[in-house]
PDB file of C-alpha atoms in Angstrom:
ATOM      1  CA  PHE A1342       9.647   3.602 -14.702  1.00 43.00           C
ATOM      2  CA  ALA A1343       7.824   0.616 -15.734  1.00 43.00           C
ATOM      3  CA  SER A1344       5.137  -0.586 -17.210  1.00 48.00           C
ATOM      4  CA  SER A1345       2.445  -2.896 -15.965  1.00 49.00           C
ATOM      5  CA  GLY A1346       4.239  -5.004 -18.663  1.00 57.00           C
ATOM      6  CA  ASP A1347       7.608  -5.600 -16.874  1.00 68.00           C
ATOM      7  CA  VAL A1348       7.123  -7.827 -13.915  1.00 72.00           C
ATOM      8  CA  PRO A1349      11.454  -7.217 -13.547  1.00 80.00           C
ATOM      9  CA  ALA A1350      11.279  -4.101 -13.101  1.00 77.00           C
ATOM     10  CA  LEU A1351       7.802  -3.841 -10.962  1.00 78.00           C
ATOM     11  CA  MET A1352       9.694  -5.922  -8.647  1.00 81.00           C
ATOM     12  CA  ARG A1353      12.952  -3.862  -7.871  1.00 84.00           C
ATOM     13  CA  CYS A1354      10.113  -0.836  -7.543  1.00 82.00           C
ATOM     14  CA  ILE A1355       8.651  -3.400  -4.531  1.00 86.00           C
ATOM     15  CA  GLU A1356      12.550  -3.626  -3.462  1.00 89.00           C
ATOM     16  CA  ALA A1357      12.526  -0.138  -2.790  1.00 89.00           C
ATOM     17  CA  ARG A1358       9.197   0.269  -1.576  1.00 89.00           C
ATOM     18  CA  LEU A1359       9.686  -2.062   1.763  1.00 93.00           C
ATOM     19  CA  PRO A1360      11.454  -0.458   2.749  1.00 95.00           C
ATOM     20  CA  LEU A1361      11.177   3.351   2.659  1.00 95.00           C
ATOM     21  CA  GLU A1362       7.075   2.590   3.294  1.00 96.00           C
ATOM     22  CA  GLY A1363       7.682   0.419   6.258  1.00 97.00           C
ATOM     23  CA  ALA A1364       9.802   3.698   7.811  1.00 98.00           C
ATOM     24  CA  ALA A1365       7.231   6.270   6.019  1.00 98.00           C
ATOM     25  CA  ALA A1366       4.508   3.930   7.784  1.00 98.00           C
ATOM     26  CA  ARG A1367       6.295   4.019  11.356  1.00 98.00           C
ATOM     27  CA  LEU A1368       6.714   7.836  10.938  1.00 98.00           C
ATOM     28  CA  ALA A1369       2.673   8.567  10.803  1.00 98.00           C
ATOM     29  CA  ALA A1370       2.399   6.250  14.275  1.00 98.00           C
ATOM     30  CA  GLU A1371       3.664   8.515  16.008  1.00 98.00           C
ATOM     31  CA  ARG A1372       3.624  12.267  14.022  1.00 98.00           C
ATOM     32  CA  ARG A1373       0.755  11.689  11.995  1.00 98.00           C
ATOM     33  CA  THR A1374      -1.545  15.712  13.404  1.00 98.00           C
ATOM     34  CA  PRO A1375      -5.030  14.310  13.221  1.00 98.00           C
ATOM     35  CA  GLU A1376      -6.109  16.390   9.831  1.00 98.00           C
ATOM     36  CA  GLN A1377      -3.703  14.132   8.579  1.00 98.00           C
ATOM     37  CA  LEU A1378      -4.541  10.656  10.332  1.00 98.00           C
ATOM     38  CA  ALA A1379      -8.374  11.895   8.834  1.00 98.00           C
ATOM     39  CA  ARG A1380      -7.044  11.569   4.921  1.00 98.00           C
ATOM     40  CA  ILE A1381      -6.198   8.948   5.471  1.00 98.00           C
ATOM     41  CA  THR A1382      -8.717   7.443   7.414  1.00 98.00           C
ATOM     42  CA  ALA A1383     -10.551   9.231   3.933  1.00 98.00           C
ATOM     43  CA  ALA A1384      -8.199   7.004   1.424  1.00 97.00           C
ATOM     44  CA  HIS A1385      -8.750   3.955   3.184  1.00 97.00           C
ATOM     45  CA  ASP A1386     -13.240   4.375   3.229  1.00 97.00           C
ATOM     46  CA  ALA A1387     -12.591   5.336  -0.173  1.00 96.00           C
ATOM     47  CA  PHE A1388     -10.926   1.939  -1.753  1.00 92.00           C
ATOM     48  CA  ALA A1389     -12.596  -0.133   0.876  1.00 94.00           C
ATOM     49  CA  ALA A1390     -16.279   1.271  -0.581  1.00 94.00           C
ATOM     50  CA  ALA A1391     -14.713   0.714  -4.688  1.00 90.00           C
ATOM     51  CA  ALA A1392     -13.370  -2.911  -3.951  1.00 86.00           C
ATOM     52  CA  GLU A1393     -17.175  -3.376  -2.509  1.00 86.00           C
ATOM     53  CA  ALA A1394     -17.882  -1.452  -5.572  1.00 87.00           C
ATOM     54  CA  GLY A1395     -15.445  -3.840  -8.120  1.00 81.00           C
ATOM     55  CA  GLY A1396     -14.157  -1.462  -8.785  1.00 78.00           C
ATOM     56  CA  MET A1397     -10.814  -0.468  -6.666  1.00 78.00           C
ATOM     57  CA  THR A1398      -7.837   0.466  -8.637  1.00 79.00           C
ATOM     58  CA  PRO A1399      -4.151   1.497  -8.567  1.00 79.00           C
ATOM     59  CA  GLY A1400      -5.544   5.574  -8.028  1.00 83.00           C
ATOM     60  CA  SER A1401      -7.659   4.752  -5.246  1.00 87.00           C
ATOM     61  CA  ASP A1402      -4.100   2.221  -3.866  1.00 87.00           C
ATOM     62  CA  PHE A1403      -2.593   5.350  -4.278  1.00 88.00           C
ATOM     63  CA  ALA A1404      -3.731   8.155  -1.901  1.00 94.00           C
ATOM     64  CA  PHE A1405      -3.753   5.486   0.462  1.00 96.00           C
ATOM     65  CA  HIS A1406      -0.182   5.524   0.825  1.00 95.00           C
ATOM     66  CA  GLY A1407       0.418   9.090  -0.611  1.00 96.00           C
ATOM     67  CA  SER A1408      -1.896   9.748   2.639  1.00 98.00           C
ATOM     68  CA  ILE A1409       1.069   7.214   5.217  1.00 98.00           C
ATOM     69  CA  ALA A1410       3.821   9.340   3.167  1.00 98.00           C
ATOM     70  CA  ALA A1411       2.023  12.682   3.646  1.00 98.00           C
ATOM     71  CA  ALA A1412       1.567  12.683   7.114  1.00 98.00           C
ATOM     72  CA  THR A1413       4.871  11.855   8.228  1.00 98.00           C
ATOM     73  CA  GLY A1414       5.804  15.502   7.938  1.00 97.00           C
ATOM     74  CA  ASN A1415       9.280  14.271   6.349  1.00 98.00           C
ATOM     75  CA  GLU A1416       8.385  15.895   2.242  1.00 97.00           C
ATOM     76  CA  PHE A1417      10.544  13.512   1.378  1.00 95.00           C
ATOM     77  CA  PHE A1418       8.807  10.608   2.217  1.00 96.00           C
ATOM     78  CA  PRO A1419       6.360  11.460  -0.429  1.00 95.00           C
ATOM     79  CA  ALA A1420       8.441  13.550  -3.331  1.00 92.00           C
ATOM     80  CA  PHE A1421      10.258   9.399  -3.419  1.00 90.00           C
ATOM     81  CA  LEU A1422       6.793   7.425  -3.613  1.00 88.00           C
ATOM     82  CA  HIS A1423       5.592  10.573  -5.990  1.00 85.00           C
ATOM     83  CA  GLY A1424       8.868   9.843  -8.134  1.00 82.00           C
ATOM     84  CA  LEU A1425       8.055   6.173  -8.806  1.00 77.00           C
ATOM     85  CA  HIS A1426       4.784   6.768  -9.368  1.00 70.00           C
ATOM     86  CA  THR A1427       4.038   6.077 -12.842  1.00 66.00           C
ATOM     87  CA  ALA A1428       6.158   2.497 -11.462  1.00 68.00           C
ATOM     88  CA  VAL A1429       3.947   2.426  -8.420  1.00 66.00           C
ATOM     89  CA  LEU A1430       0.968   2.485 -10.236  1.00 66.00           C
ATOM     90  CA  GLY A1431       1.832  -0.082 -13.071  1.00 63.00           C
ATOM     91  CA  PHE A1432       2.795  -2.355 -10.381  1.00 61.00           C
ATOM     92  CA  MET A1433      -0.420  -1.191  -8.187  1.00 65.00           C
ATOM     93  CA  GLY A1434      -2.724  -1.778 -11.710  1.00 64.00           C
ATOM     94  CA  VAL A1435      -1.215  -5.072 -12.189  1.00 61.00           C
ATOM     95  CA  ALA A1436      -1.889  -6.430  -7.837  1.00 63.00           C
ATOM     96  CA  LEU A1437      -5.684  -4.346  -8.116  1.00 61.00           C
ATOM     97  CA  GLY A1438      -6.190  -6.748 -10.764  1.00 59.00           C
ATOM     98  CA  LEU A1439      -5.371  -9.744 -10.382  1.00 55.00           C
ATOM     99  CA  THR A1440      -7.420  -9.213  -7.287  1.00 55.00           C
ATOM    100  CA  ARG A1441     -10.774  -8.006  -8.694  1.00 50.00           C
ATOM    101  CA  THR A1442      -9.902 -11.401 -11.168  1.00 51.00           C
ATOM    102  CA  GLY A1443      -9.324 -13.880  -8.022  1.00 55.00           C
ATOM    103  CA  SER A1444     -11.749 -14.778  -5.450  1.00 66.00           C
ATOM    104  CA  LYS A1445     -13.545 -12.154  -2.410  1.00 76.00           C
ATOM    105  CA  GLU A1446     -10.872 -13.676   0.200  1.00 82.00           C
ATOM    106  CA  ARG A1447      -8.612 -12.450  -1.740  1.00 80.00           C
ATOM    107  CA  VAL A1448     -10.104  -9.025  -1.975  1.00 82.00           C
ATOM    108  CA  ALA A1449     -10.790  -8.721   1.963  1.00 88.00           C
ATOM    109  CA  LYS A1450      -6.992  -9.888   2.378  1.00 91.00           C
ATOM    110  CA  VAL A1451      -6.193  -6.330   0.314  1.00 89.00           C
ATOM    111  CA  LEU A1452      -8.587  -4.619   2.855  1.00 94.00           C
ATOM    112  CA  GLN A1453      -8.285  -6.177   5.699  1.00 96.00           C
ATOM    113  CA  GLU A1454      -4.114  -5.431   4.854  1.00 97.00           C
ATOM    114  CA  HIS A1455      -4.634  -1.626   4.886  1.00 96.00           C
ATOM    115  CA  ALA A1456      -6.750  -1.897   8.241  1.00 98.00           C
ATOM    116  CA  GLN A1457      -4.389  -2.854  10.090  1.00 98.00           C
ATOM    117  CA  ILE A1458      -1.779  -0.134   8.630  1.00 98.00           C
ATOM    118  CA  LEU A1459      -4.558   1.780   9.148  1.00 98.00           C
ATOM    119  CA  ASP A1460      -5.303   0.658  12.900  1.00 98.00           C
ATOM    120  CA  ALA A1461      -1.580   1.086  14.090  1.00 98.00           C
ATOM    121  CA  ILE A1462      -0.912   4.540  12.870  1.00 98.00           C
ATOM    122  CA  ARG A1463      -4.262   6.088  14.438  1.00 98.00           C
ATOM    123  CA  ILE A1464      -3.006   3.808  17.498  1.00 98.00           C
ATOM    124  CA  GLY A1465       1.126   5.287  16.986  1.00 98.00           C
ATOM    125  CA  ASP A1466       1.948   1.852  17.544  1.00 98.00           C
ATOM    126  CA  ALA A1467       5.292   2.670  14.710  1.00 98.00           C
ATOM    127  CA  GLU A1468       6.316  -0.643  14.703  1.00 98.00           C
ATOM    128  CA  MET A1469       3.225  -1.840  14.648  1.00 98.00           C
ATOM    129  CA  ALA A1470       2.557  -0.052  11.511  1.00 98.00           C
ATOM    130  CA  GLY A1471       5.656  -0.615   9.811  1.00 98.00           C
ATOM    131  CA  ALA A1472       5.745  -3.717  10.626  1.00 98.00           C
ATOM    132  CA  ALA A1473       1.663  -3.845   8.361  1.00 98.00           C
ATOM    133  CA  MET A1474       3.094  -0.980   6.142  1.00 98.00           C
ATOM    134  CA  GLN A1475       5.917  -3.992   5.506  1.00 97.00           C
ATOM    135  CA  PHE A1476       3.711  -7.334   4.929  1.00 97.00           C
ATOM    136  CA  HIS A1477       1.292  -5.349   2.802  1.00 95.00           C
ATOM    137  CA  ILE A1478       3.821  -4.799  -0.082  1.00 94.00           C
ATOM    138  CA  THR A1479       5.377  -8.359   1.071  1.00 94.00           C
ATOM    139  CA  GLN A1480       2.212 -10.099   0.277  1.00 93.00           C
ATOM    140  CA  ALA A1481       1.345  -7.855  -2.885  1.00 85.00           C
ATOM    141  CA  ARG A1482       4.341  -8.606  -4.958  1.00 86.00           C
ATOM    142  CA  ARG A1483       3.126 -12.473  -3.439  1.00 87.00           C
ATOM    143  CA  ARG A1484       0.403 -12.166  -4.678  1.00 80.00           C
ATOM    144  CA  VAL A1485       1.131 -10.754  -8.418  1.00 76.00           C
ATOM    145  CA  MET A1486       4.114 -13.377  -8.705  1.00 77.00           C
ATOM    146  CA  ASP A1487       0.681 -16.326  -7.266  1.00 70.00           C
ATOM    147  CA  ARG A1488      -0.257 -18.230 -10.957  1.00 54.00           C
ATOM    148  CA  THR A1489      -2.560 -19.574  -8.939  1.00 51.00           C
ATOM    149  CA  HIS A1490      -4.545 -16.425  -7.530  1.00 49.00           C
ATOM    150  CA  THR A1491      -5.407 -17.452  -4.070  1.00 50.00           C
ATOM    151  CA  PRO A1492      -5.707 -15.324  -1.292  1.00 50.00           C
TER     152      PRO A1492
END
């Protein structure tokens, strides 16, 4: 799979993640158990704490996305995401590296996007969850491609 230096492969990874993770967020909003919601919330909180401390990591980002995939109740969603593990972590590493070195507004936007996904899953709004996830992934792609490092 792709390394963090292979931007075209990372963009192809995003193409695959966009519909898959949007669908996963929709299903998680419909099917998540209280325990699964607690895991998604804990992963979000850990990512937010790391962001506030200046130490966002691909692993903490992946934990958030992975907990949503697991909450679909369909084993193929986490299997697919884990199958792309190397490429996804490579993309997340690039995206988070740019975010860490960018403005505080850029970090706040990533956290806000994650919070919107979590909120939609929490209230069981499948369409909002899917749209929020697809927006987040699209924005992550934009942040990687944006040479100005704006929010």
